[in-house]
Amino acid sequence: MSLILQANNIVKDYNAHRALDNVSLEIPEGSIYGLMGPNGAGKTTLIRIINRITMPDSGEILFNGAKMAPDDVFKIGYLPEERGLYKKMKVGEQALYLARLKGLSRAEALTRLKYWFKKFDILGWWDKKVEELSKGMAQKIQFVVTVIHNPKLMIFDEPFSGFDPINANLLKNEILERAKEGATVIFATHNMSSVEEICSHLTLINKSKNILSGTVESIRQSYRTYSYKIDFTNPTDNDSSLNESLSSLCSLEQCAGAKDLQSVIVLPNAGVAVRDVIAAANNAVHIQSFSEIIPSMNDIFIRAVENNSNILK
Ligand code: ADP
């Protein structure tokens, strides 16, 4: 696995506040990497360090295995959370200016901008002034200039905030398309649910520290609870028949259910095979579905933060 980016022991202080406390992470090439954490955790600070907008007090950033150099930022596309366009400039003129800052010739920039404007069906905006655009429209322009130079690494800070669901989806699909073509994508967000289903890797930053990193699969695996939900109908009048059949095999928690479809959550005792639980349940009731309870990333992060605070106590 080759790494496109490594952060090694990054420390950053703002006066008395340590915004990043010895943060390390490794971003594999081609991954879709979620940089998660509550507001104020330090995500933007780390991203600004990666983009060389600010420097760390200690630690280093490696890009493609070598200490990051000033020119490497041309290989990065960065969409900051605070997005500003010059209000009085015309859209096309401004997009062209920003594209040229990425190192493209005027002709190349024009060709690529026309491609994107056509794709987003916004060619009609070319001669409008930025101040005439809605927030969502301005964000589309900013997305275009973020990806115009086909960067190997794209970094989006809270990309979906302020987007309506349709445009958020459009943006998400475009980002996934870039990833399919081989780009590496970093998302920074406090909103776990907005990106958890599209990320291959995640890091959770909490109170300036990296408290959890890994592939989504390995994180989910390590936070399995080994509990299962059984949805069933009961053909007998005996409401406790399932409890009786399962009581020696697992602990049970009744869920609220309708008369015709009921549910329980079961946690098999140590050494009890899941298939024995299913067989016992099957003898007592009609099983409609049996599924493992997979904690959401949000649940996992809450537990990781709690564990971390307990360790610090
Ligand atoms: P996040 O992106 O996770 O919301 P930030 O990296 O923006 O977090 O901020 C981390 C902490 O550092 C916050 O407490 C913030 O107030 C502080 N901070 C960020 N930038 C500055 C700055 N330029 N000067 C002083 N404090 C800052």
PDB file of C-alpha atoms in Angstrom, residues 17-308:
ATOM      1  CA  HIS A  17      -4.443  26.349  23.226  1.00  0.00           C
ATOM      2  CA  ARG A  18      -2.930  23.170  21.768  1.00  0.00           C
ATOM      3  CA  ALA A  19      -4.976  22.712  18.564  1.00  0.00           C
ATOM      4  CA  LEU A  20      -3.127  19.525  17.527  1.00  0.00           C
ATOM      5  CA  ASP A  21      -1.465  17.296  20.069  1.00  0.00           C
ATOM      6  CA  ASN A  22       0.954  14.849  18.488  1.00  0.00           C
ATOM      7  CA  VAL A  23      -1.382  13.859  15.666  1.00  0.00           C
ATOM      8  CA  SER A  24      -0.198  11.203  13.216  1.00  0.00           C
ATOM      9  CA  LEU A  25      -2.060   9.650  10.335  1.00  0.00           C
ATOM     10  CA  GLU A  26      -1.401   7.774   7.124  1.00  0.00           C
ATOM     11  CA  ILE A  27      -3.483   8.298   4.019  1.00  0.00           C
ATOM     12  CA  PRO A  28      -3.253   5.501   1.442  1.00  0.00           C
ATOM     13  CA  GLU A  29      -3.212   6.490  -2.207  1.00  0.00           C
ATOM     14  CA  GLY A  30      -6.667   6.079  -3.770  1.00  0.00           C
ATOM     15  CA  SER A  31      -8.514   6.060  -0.452  1.00  0.00           C
ATOM     16  CA  ILE A  32     -11.561   8.098   0.465  1.00  0.00           C
ATOM     17  CA  TYR A  33     -10.510   9.271   3.881  1.00  0.00           C
ATOM     18  CA  GLY A  34     -12.835  10.748   6.481  1.00  0.00           C
ATOM     19  CA  LEU A  35     -11.274  13.140   8.934  1.00  0.00           C
ATOM     20  CA  MET A  36     -13.969  13.262  11.561  1.00  0.00           C
ATOM     21  CA  GLY A  37     -14.454  14.941  14.877  1.00  0.00           C
ATOM     22  CA  PRO A  38     -16.572  17.473  16.709  1.00  0.00           C
ATOM     23  CA  ASN A  39     -16.289  21.189  15.981  1.00  0.00           C
ATOM     24  CA  GLY A  40     -13.084  22.605  17.391  1.00  0.00           C
ATOM     25  CA  ALA A  41     -11.315  19.209  17.398  1.00  0.00           C
ATOM     26  CA  GLY A  42      -8.481  20.420  15.146  1.00  0.00           C
ATOM     27  CA  LYS A  43      -9.466  19.116  11.681  1.00  0.00           C
ATOM     28  CA  THR A  44      -9.183  22.429   9.835  1.00  0.00           C
ATOM     29  CA  THR A  45      -5.886  23.191  11.531  1.00  0.00           C
ATOM     30  CA  LEU A  46      -4.477  19.896  10.248  1.00  0.00           C
ATOM     31  CA  ILE A  47      -5.797  20.563   6.744  1.00  0.00           C
ATOM     32  CA  ARG A  48      -4.290  24.037   6.726  1.00  0.00           C
ATOM     33  CA  ILE A  49      -0.965  22.501   7.712  1.00  0.00           C
ATOM     34  CA  ILE A  50      -1.238  19.951   4.885  1.00  0.00           C
ATOM     35  CA  ASN A  51      -1.899  22.830   2.473  1.00  0.00           C
ATOM     36  CA  ARG A  52       1.047  24.804   3.862  1.00  0.00           C
ATOM     37  CA  ILE A  53      -1.216  27.704   4.814  1.00  0.00           C
ATOM     38  CA  THR A  54       0.118  27.393   8.337  1.00  0.00           C
ATOM     39  CA  MET A  55       3.155  25.551   9.681  1.00  0.00           C
ATOM     40  CA  PRO A  56       3.220  23.039  12.551  1.00  0.00           C
ATOM     41  CA  ASP A  57       5.246  23.800  15.684  1.00  0.00           C
ATOM     42  CA  SER A  58       6.691  20.317  15.383  1.00  0.00           C
ATOM     43  CA  GLY A  59       6.211  17.188  13.326  1.00  0.00           C
ATOM     44  CA  GLU A  60       6.279  16.776   9.568  1.00  0.00           C
ATOM     45  CA  ILE A  61       4.085  16.103   6.565  1.00  0.00           C
ATOM     46  CA  LEU A  62       5.264  13.653   3.912  1.00  0.00           C
ATOM     47  CA  PHE A  63       3.775  13.725   0.406  1.00  0.00           C
ATOM     48  CA  ASN A  64       4.401  10.581  -1.643  1.00  0.00           C
ATOM     49  CA  GLY A  65       6.972   9.499   0.916  1.00  0.00           C
ATOM     50  CA  ALA A  66       9.101  12.666   0.845  1.00  0.00           C
ATOM     51  CA  LYS A  67       9.004  15.740   3.048  1.00  0.00           C
ATOM     52  CA  MET A  68       6.348  17.978   1.568  1.00  0.00           C
ATOM     53  CA  ALA A  69       7.669  20.702  -0.717  1.00  0.00           C
ATOM     54  CA  PRO A  70       6.013  24.023  -1.685  1.00  0.00           C
ATOM     55  CA  ASP A  71       5.249  22.789  -5.247  1.00  0.00           C
ATOM     56  CA  ASP A  72       3.331  19.791  -3.911  1.00  0.00           C
ATOM     57  CA  VAL A  73       0.336  22.038  -3.208  1.00  0.00           C
ATOM     58  CA  PHE A  74      -0.273  22.157  -6.986  1.00  0.00           C
ATOM     59  CA  LYS A  75      -1.100  18.449  -6.735  1.00  0.00           C
ATOM     60  CA  ILE A  76      -3.753  19.192  -4.122  1.00  0.00           C
ATOM     61  CA  GLY A  77      -7.246  20.555  -4.644  1.00  0.00           C
ATOM     62  CA  TYR A  78      -8.556  22.178  -1.481  1.00  0.00           C
ATOM     63  CA  LEU A  79     -12.099  23.340  -0.865  1.00  0.00           C
ATOM     64  CA  PRO A  80     -11.978  25.262   2.425  1.00  0.00           C
ATOM     65  CA  GLU A  81     -14.954  25.541   4.738  1.00  0.00           C
ATOM     66  CA  GLU A  82     -14.853  29.314   4.587  1.00  0.00           C
ATOM     67  CA  ARG A  83     -15.376  29.897   0.894  1.00  0.00           C
ATOM     68  CA  GLY A  84     -14.999  33.307  -0.563  1.00  0.00           C
ATOM     69  CA  LEU A  85     -15.294  34.502  -4.152  1.00  0.00           C
ATOM     70  CA  TYR A  86     -14.809  38.115  -5.214  1.00  0.00           C
ATOM     71  CA  LYS A  87     -18.358  39.414  -5.340  1.00  0.00           C
ATOM     72  CA  LYS A  88     -17.843  42.085  -8.013  1.00  0.00           C
ATOM     73  CA  MET A  89     -16.036  39.869 -10.508  1.00  0.00           C
ATOM     74  CA  LYS A  90     -17.823  37.968 -13.244  1.00  0.00           C
ATOM     75  CA  VAL A  91     -18.146  34.222 -12.713  1.00  0.00           C
ATOM     76  CA  GLY A  92     -16.220  33.117 -15.821  1.00  0.00           C
ATOM     77  CA  GLU A  93     -13.471  35.687 -15.344  1.00  0.00           C
ATOM     78  CA  GLN A  94     -13.010  34.627 -11.738  1.00  0.00           C
ATOM     79  CA  ALA A  95     -13.073  30.889 -12.456  1.00  0.00           C
ATOM     80  CA  LEU A  96     -10.452  31.488 -15.140  1.00  0.00           C
ATOM     81  CA  TYR A  97      -8.283  33.471 -12.724  1.00  0.00           C
ATOM     82  CA  LEU A  98      -8.513  30.776 -10.030  1.00  0.00           C
ATOM     83  CA  ALA A  99      -7.854  27.991 -12.554  1.00  0.00           C
ATOM     84  CA  ARG A 100      -4.737  29.805 -13.777  1.00  0.00           C
ATOM     85  CA  LEU A 101      -3.500  30.035 -10.172  1.00  0.00           C
ATOM     86  CA  LYS A 102      -3.463  26.223 -10.247  1.00  0.00           C
ATOM     87  CA  GLY A 103      -0.833  26.391 -12.978  1.00  0.00           C
ATOM     88  CA  LEU A 104      -3.036  25.925 -16.074  1.00  0.00           C
ATOM     89  CA  SER A 105      -2.446  27.901 -19.277  1.00  0.00           C
ATOM     90  CA  ARG A 106      -5.271  30.243 -20.322  1.00  0.00           C
ATOM     91  CA  ALA A 107      -6.301  27.981 -23.222  1.00  0.00           C
ATOM     92  CA  GLU A 108      -6.254  24.818 -21.109  1.00  0.00           C
ATOM     93  CA  ALA A 109      -8.128  26.532 -18.270  1.00  0.00           C
ATOM     94  CA  LEU A 110     -10.814  27.738 -20.686  1.00  0.00           C
ATOM     95  CA  THR A 111     -11.266  24.297 -22.242  1.00  0.00           C
ATOM     96  CA  ARG A 112     -11.604  22.618 -18.866  1.00  0.00           C
ATOM     97  CA  LEU A 113     -13.904  25.292 -17.433  1.00  0.00           C
ATOM     98  CA  LYS A 114     -16.197  25.026 -20.452  1.00  0.00           C
ATOM     99  CA  TYR A 115     -16.304  21.247 -19.915  1.00  0.00           C
ATOM    100  CA  TRP A 116     -17.316  21.629 -16.255  1.00  0.00           C
ATOM    101  CA  PHE A 117     -19.758  24.483 -16.811  1.00  0.00           C
ATOM    102  CA  LYS A 118     -21.469  22.422 -19.497  1.00  0.00           C
ATOM    103  CA  LYS A 119     -21.520  19.345 -17.249  1.00  0.00           C
ATOM    104  CA  PHE A 120     -23.151  21.292 -14.412  1.00  0.00           C
ATOM    105  CA  ASP A 121     -25.421  23.066 -16.873  1.00  0.00           C
ATOM    106  CA  ILE A 122     -24.217  26.490 -15.738  1.00  0.00           C
ATOM    107  CA  LEU A 123     -22.779  27.930 -18.961  1.00  0.00           C
ATOM    108  CA  GLY A 124     -25.392  30.679 -18.684  1.00  0.00           C
ATOM    109  CA  TRP A 125     -23.716  31.944 -15.510  1.00  0.00           C
ATOM    110  CA  TRP A 126     -20.426  32.782 -17.222  1.00  0.00           C
ATOM    111  CA  ASP A 127     -21.093  36.539 -17.490  1.00  0.00           C
ATOM    112  CA  LYS A 128     -23.069  36.922 -14.278  1.00  0.00           C
ATOM    113  CA  LYS A 129     -21.500  38.685 -11.341  1.00  0.00           C
ATOM    114  CA  VAL A 130     -20.702  36.470  -8.355  1.00  0.00           C
ATOM    115  CA  GLU A 131     -22.988  38.606  -6.164  1.00  0.00           C
ATOM    116  CA  GLU A 132     -25.920  37.480  -8.329  1.00  0.00           C
ATOM    117  CA  LEU A 133     -25.339  33.821  -7.409  1.00  0.00           C
ATOM    118  CA  SER A 134     -27.031  31.986  -4.553  1.00  0.00           C
ATOM    119  CA  LYS A 135     -24.816  30.271  -1.986  1.00  0.00           C
ATOM    120  CA  GLY A 136     -25.347  26.876  -3.623  1.00  0.00           C
ATOM    121  CA  MET A 137     -24.461  28.282  -7.061  1.00  0.00           C
ATOM    122  CA  ALA A 138     -21.249  29.839  -5.728  1.00  0.00           C
ATOM    123  CA  GLN A 139     -20.346  26.512  -4.132  1.00  0.00           C
ATOM    124  CA  LYS A 140     -20.635  24.778  -7.483  1.00  0.00           C
ATOM    125  CA  ILE A 141     -18.162  27.246  -8.982  1.00  0.00           C
ATOM    126  CA  GLN A 142     -15.818  26.625  -6.089  1.00  0.00           C
ATOM    127  CA  PHE A 143     -16.053  22.900  -6.535  1.00  0.00           C
ATOM    128  CA  VAL A 144     -15.114  23.310 -10.207  1.00  0.00           C
ATOM    129  CA  VAL A 145     -12.012  25.365  -9.442  1.00  0.00           C
ATOM    130  CA  THR A 146     -11.023  22.891  -6.709  1.00  0.00           C
ATOM    131  CA  VAL A 147     -10.846  19.991  -9.173  1.00  0.00           C
ATOM    132  CA  ILE A 148      -9.976  21.851 -12.395  1.00  0.00           C
ATOM    133  CA  HIS A 149      -6.289  20.848 -12.346  1.00  0.00           C
ATOM    134  CA  ASN A 150      -7.084  17.136 -11.777  1.00  0.00           C
ATOM    135  CA  PRO A 151      -5.317  17.029  -8.416  1.00  0.00           C
ATOM    136  CA  LYS A 152      -4.042  13.698  -7.106  1.00  0.00           C
ATOM    137  CA  LEU A 153      -5.276  14.643  -3.657  1.00  0.00           C
ATOM    138  CA  MET A 154      -8.533  16.472  -3.039  1.00  0.00           C
ATOM    139  CA  ILE A 155      -9.417  17.881   0.357  1.00  0.00           C
ATOM    140  CA  PHE A 156     -12.938  19.002   1.191  1.00  0.00           C
ATOM    141  CA  ASP A 157     -13.641  20.754   4.484  1.00  0.00           C
ATOM    142  CA  GLU A 158     -17.317  20.355   5.446  1.00  0.00           C
ATOM    143  CA  PRO A 159     -18.215  20.016   1.754  1.00  0.00           C
ATOM    144  CA  PHE A 160     -21.920  19.424   2.162  1.00  0.00           C
ATOM    145  CA  SER A 161     -22.710  22.187   4.618  1.00  0.00           C
ATOM    146  CA  GLY A 162     -25.040  24.699   3.030  1.00  0.00           C
ATOM    147  CA  PHE A 163     -25.885  22.487   0.052  1.00  0.00           C
ATOM    148  CA  ASP A 164     -29.452  21.407  -0.578  1.00  0.00           C
ATOM    149  CA  PRO A 165     -29.848  17.602  -0.794  1.00  0.00           C
ATOM    150  CA  ILE A 166     -29.907  17.560  -4.611  1.00  0.00           C
ATOM    151  CA  ASN A 167     -26.703  19.558  -5.002  1.00  0.00           C
ATOM    152  CA  ALA A 168     -25.049  17.694  -2.113  1.00  0.00           C
ATOM    153  CA  ASN A 169     -25.769  14.475  -3.991  1.00  0.00           C
ATOM    154  CA  LEU A 170     -24.451  15.899  -7.252  1.00  0.00           C
ATOM    155  CA  LEU A 171     -21.267  16.940  -5.485  1.00  0.00           C
ATOM    156  CA  LYS A 172     -20.923  13.577  -3.745  1.00  0.00           C
ATOM    157  CA  ASN A 173     -21.240  11.733  -7.066  1.00  0.00           C
ATOM    158  CA  GLU A 174     -18.674  13.984  -8.736  1.00  0.00           C
ATOM    159  CA  ILE A 175     -16.234  13.407  -5.871  1.00  0.00           C
ATOM    160  CA  LEU A 176     -16.756   9.638  -6.106  1.00  0.00           C
ATOM    161  CA  GLU A 177     -16.147   9.869  -9.845  1.00  0.00           C
ATOM    162  CA  ARG A 178     -12.765  11.568  -9.245  1.00  0.00           C
ATOM    163  CA  ALA A 179     -11.916   8.850  -6.706  1.00  0.00           C
ATOM    164  CA  LYS A 180     -12.801   6.144  -9.245  1.00  0.00           C
ATOM    165  CA  GLU A 181     -10.318   7.748 -11.610  1.00  0.00           C
ATOM    166  CA  GLY A 182      -7.614   7.310  -8.970  1.00  0.00           C
ATOM    167  CA  ALA A 183      -7.625  10.536  -6.952  1.00  0.00           C
ATOM    168  CA  THR A 184      -7.331  10.368  -3.173  1.00  0.00           C
ATOM    169  CA  VAL A 185     -10.042  12.235  -1.300  1.00  0.00           C
ATOM    170  CA  ILE A 186     -10.023  13.615   2.237  1.00  0.00           C
ATOM    171  CA  PHE A 187     -13.279  14.770   3.788  1.00  0.00           C
ATOM    172  CA  ALA A 188     -13.221  16.743   7.004  1.00  0.00           C
ATOM    173  CA  THR A 189     -16.554  16.888   8.752  1.00  0.00           C
ATOM    174  CA  HIS A 190     -18.258  16.873  12.126  1.00  0.00           C
ATOM    175  CA  ASN A 191     -21.263  15.193  10.533  1.00  0.00           C
ATOM    176  CA  MET A 192     -20.499  11.472  10.693  1.00  0.00           C
ATOM    177  CA  SER A 193     -23.546  10.397   8.732  1.00  0.00           C
ATOM    178  CA  SER A 194     -22.740  12.616   5.732  1.00  0.00           C
ATOM    179  CA  VAL A 195     -19.707  10.628   4.658  1.00  0.00           C
ATOM    180  CA  GLU A 196     -19.541   7.357   6.573  1.00  0.00           C
ATOM    181  CA  GLU A 197     -21.019   5.293   3.748  1.00  0.00           C
ATOM    182  CA  ILE A 198     -18.551   6.572   1.168  1.00  0.00           C
ATOM    183  CA  CYS A 199     -15.285   6.504   3.146  1.00  0.00           C
ATOM    184  CA  SER A 200     -12.838   3.614   2.979  1.00  0.00           C
ATOM    185  CA  HIS A 201     -10.767   4.934   5.904  1.00  0.00           C
ATOM    186  CA  LEU A 202     -11.478   7.137   8.892  1.00  0.00           C
ATOM    187  CA  THR A 203      -9.680   9.035  11.580  1.00  0.00           C
ATOM    188  CA  LEU A 204     -11.426  10.510  14.576  1.00  0.00           C
ATOM    189  CA  ILE A 205      -9.868  13.598  16.078  1.00  0.00           C
ATOM    190  CA  ASN A 206     -11.166  14.585  19.465  1.00  0.00           C
ATOM    191  CA  LYS A 207      -9.838  17.450  21.584  1.00  0.00           C
ATOM    192  CA  SER A 208      -6.726  17.838  19.401  1.00  0.00           C
ATOM    193  CA  LYS A 209      -5.800  14.138  19.497  1.00  0.00           C
ATOM    194  CA  ASN A 210      -6.224  11.317  17.026  1.00  0.00           C
ATOM    195  CA  ILE A 211      -8.165   8.745  19.033  1.00  0.00           C
ATOM    196  CA  LEU A 212      -9.182   6.253  16.335  1.00  0.00           C
ATOM    197  CA  SER A 213      -7.861   5.410  12.854  1.00  0.00           C
ATOM    198  CA  GLY A 214      -8.312   2.581  10.403  1.00  0.00           C
ATOM    199  CA  THR A 215     -10.331   1.193   7.563  1.00  0.00           C
ATOM    200  CA  VAL A 216     -14.072   1.550   8.030  1.00  0.00           C
ATOM    201  CA  GLU A 217     -14.315  -2.238   8.022  1.00  0.00           C
ATOM    202  CA  SER A 218     -11.677  -2.781  10.708  1.00  0.00           C
ATOM    203  CA  ILE A 219     -13.183  -0.055  12.902  1.00  0.00           C
ATOM    204  CA  ARG A 220     -16.649  -1.559  12.559  1.00  0.00           C
ATOM    205  CA  GLN A 221     -15.207  -5.012  13.274  1.00  0.00           C
ATOM    206  CA  SER A 222     -13.473  -3.875  16.446  1.00  0.00           C
ATOM    207  CA  TYR A 223     -16.652  -2.232  17.735  1.00  0.00           C
ATOM    208  CA  ARG A 224     -18.947  -5.202  17.075  1.00  0.00           C
ATOM    209  CA  THR A 225     -21.243  -5.931  19.994  1.00  0.00           C
ATOM    210  CA  TYR A 226     -22.097  -9.472  18.832  1.00  0.00           C
ATOM    211  CA  SER A 227     -25.737  -8.826  19.480  1.00  0.00           C
ATOM    212  CA  TYR A 228     -28.556  -9.664  17.076  1.00  0.00           C
ATOM    213  CA  LYS A 229     -32.074  -8.535  16.389  1.00  0.00           C
ATOM    214  CA  ILE A 230     -34.822 -11.075  15.837  1.00  0.00           C
ATOM    215  CA  ASP A 231     -38.086  -9.937  14.248  1.00  0.00           C
ATOM    216  CA  PHE A 232     -40.778 -12.537  14.684  1.00  0.00           C
ATOM    217  CA  THR A 233     -44.429 -13.359  14.788  1.00  0.00           C
ATOM    218  CA  ASN A 234     -45.732 -15.505  17.574  1.00  0.00           C
ATOM    219  CA  PRO A 235     -48.157 -18.245  16.468  1.00  0.00           C
ATOM    220  CA  THR A 236     -49.020 -19.172  20.061  1.00  0.00           C
ATOM    221  CA  ASP A 237     -50.807 -17.209  22.744  1.00  0.00           C
ATOM    222  CA  ASN A 238     -47.774 -17.680  24.946  1.00  0.00           C
ATOM    223  CA  ASP A 239     -45.922 -14.386  24.819  1.00  0.00           C
ATOM    224  CA  SER A 240     -43.040 -15.727  26.869  1.00  0.00           C
ATOM    225  CA  SER A 241     -42.310 -18.782  24.678  1.00  0.00           C
ATOM    226  CA  LEU A 242     -39.323 -17.130  23.001  1.00  0.00           C
ATOM    227  CA  ASN A 243     -37.896 -15.997  26.349  1.00  0.00           C
ATOM    228  CA  GLU A 244     -38.211 -19.524  27.691  1.00  0.00           C
ATOM    229  CA  SER A 245     -36.461 -21.103  24.706  1.00  0.00           C
ATOM    230  CA  LEU A 246     -33.604 -18.626  24.691  1.00  0.00           C
ATOM    231  CA  SER A 247     -33.075 -17.952  28.388  1.00  0.00           C
ATOM    232  CA  SER A 248     -30.272 -20.528  28.763  1.00  0.00           C
ATOM    233  CA  LEU A 249     -28.483 -19.332  25.604  1.00  0.00           C
ATOM    234  CA  CYS A 250     -28.454 -15.552  25.715  1.00  0.00           C
ATOM    235  CA  SER A 251     -29.606 -12.433  27.402  1.00  0.00           C
ATOM    236  CA  LEU A 252     -32.675 -10.815  25.888  1.00  0.00           C
ATOM    237  CA  GLU A 253     -33.960  -7.324  25.587  1.00  0.00           C
ATOM    238  CA  GLN A 254     -37.523  -6.799  24.443  1.00  0.00           C
ATOM    239  CA  CYS A 255     -38.068  -4.104  21.829  1.00  0.00           C
ATOM    240  CA  ALA A 256     -41.265  -2.193  21.374  1.00  0.00           C
ATOM    241  CA  GLY A 257     -43.190  -3.971  18.630  1.00  0.00           C
ATOM    242  CA  ALA A 258     -46.605  -4.224  17.070  1.00  0.00           C
ATOM    243  CA  LYS A 259     -48.900  -7.089  17.975  1.00  0.00           C
ATOM    244  CA  ASP A 260     -48.263  -8.863  14.656  1.00  0.00           C
ATOM    245  CA  LEU A 261     -44.491  -8.270  14.438  1.00  0.00           C
ATOM    246  CA  GLN A 262     -42.378  -8.300  17.557  1.00  0.00           C
ATOM    247  CA  SER A 263     -38.655  -7.869  18.064  1.00  0.00           C
ATOM    248  CA  VAL A 264     -36.015  -8.785  20.591  1.00  0.00           C
ATOM    249  CA  ILE A 265     -32.322  -8.075  20.829  1.00  0.00           C
ATOM    250  CA  VAL A 266     -30.255 -11.036  21.944  1.00  0.00           C
ATOM    251  CA  LEU A 267     -26.702 -11.259  23.192  1.00  0.00           C
ATOM    252  CA  PRO A 268     -25.545 -14.901  23.056  1.00  0.00           C
ATOM    253  CA  ASN A 269     -23.731 -16.154  26.166  1.00  0.00           C
ATOM    254  CA  ALA A 270     -20.017 -16.897  25.810  1.00  0.00           C
ATOM    255  CA  GLY A 271     -19.435 -20.063  23.778  1.00  0.00           C
ATOM    256  CA  VAL A 272     -22.992 -20.208  22.379  1.00  0.00           C
ATOM    257  CA  ALA A 273     -23.112 -20.483  18.580  1.00  0.00           C
ATOM    258  CA  VAL A 274     -25.386 -18.097  16.722  1.00  0.00           C
ATOM    259  CA  ARG A 275     -26.976 -20.961  14.805  1.00  0.00           C
ATOM    260  CA  ASP A 276     -28.098 -22.544  18.126  1.00  0.00           C
ATOM    261  CA  VAL A 277     -29.801 -19.294  19.048  1.00  0.00           C
ATOM    262  CA  ILE A 278     -31.530 -19.252  15.664  1.00  0.00           C
ATOM    263  CA  ALA A 279     -32.596 -22.893  16.032  1.00  0.00           C
ATOM    264  CA  ALA A 280     -34.033 -22.309  19.511  1.00  0.00           C
ATOM    265  CA  ALA A 281     -35.838 -19.172  18.381  1.00  0.00           C
ATOM    266  CA  ASN A 282     -37.168 -21.020  15.363  1.00  0.00           C
ATOM    267  CA  ASN A 283     -38.742 -23.670  17.621  1.00  0.00           C
ATOM    268  CA  ALA A 284     -40.632 -21.036  19.580  1.00  0.00           C
ATOM    269  CA  VAL A 285     -41.752 -18.445  17.039  1.00  0.00           C
ATOM    270  CA  HIS A 286     -41.887 -17.638  13.323  1.00  0.00           C
ATOM    271  CA  ILE A 287     -38.690 -15.729  12.569  1.00  0.00           C
ATOM    272  CA  GLN A 288     -39.202 -12.941  10.024  1.00  0.00           C
ATOM    273  CA  SER A 289     -35.617 -11.710  10.089  1.00  0.00           C
ATOM    274  CA  PHE A 290     -32.415 -12.240  12.038  1.00  0.00           C
ATOM    275  CA  SER A 291     -29.636  -9.688  11.737  1.00  0.00           C
ATOM    276  CA  GLU A 292     -26.522  -8.585  13.530  1.00  0.00           C
ATOM    277  CA  ILE A 293     -26.767  -5.173  15.111  1.00  0.00           C
ATOM    278  CA  ILE A 294     -24.053  -3.090  13.477  1.00  0.00           C
ATOM    279  CA  PRO A 295     -23.234   0.058  15.434  1.00  0.00           C
ATOM    280  CA  SER A 296     -23.384   3.230  13.345  1.00  0.00           C
ATOM    281  CA  MET A 297     -20.204   5.272  13.025  1.00  0.00           C
ATOM    282  CA  ASN A 298     -21.891   7.814  15.240  1.00  0.00           C
ATOM    283  CA  ASP A 299     -22.317   5.201  18.014  1.00  0.00           C
ATOM    284  CA  ILE A 300     -18.720   4.049  17.505  1.00  0.00           C
ATOM    285  CA  PHE A 301     -17.393   7.571  17.793  1.00  0.00           C
ATOM    286  CA  ILE A 302     -19.387   8.260  20.940  1.00  0.00           C
ATOM    287  CA  ARG A 303     -17.897   5.105  22.479  1.00  0.00           C
ATOM    288  CA  ALA A 304     -14.384   5.990  21.276  1.00  0.00           C
ATOM    289  CA  VAL A 305     -14.673   9.470  22.804  1.00  0.00           C
ATOM    290  CA  GLU A 306     -15.995   8.000  26.085  1.00  0.00           C
ATOM    291  CA  ASN A 307     -13.181   5.416  26.205  1.00  0.00           C
ATOM    292  CA  ASN A 308     -10.660   8.123  25.503  1.00  0.00           C
TER     293      ASN A 308
END
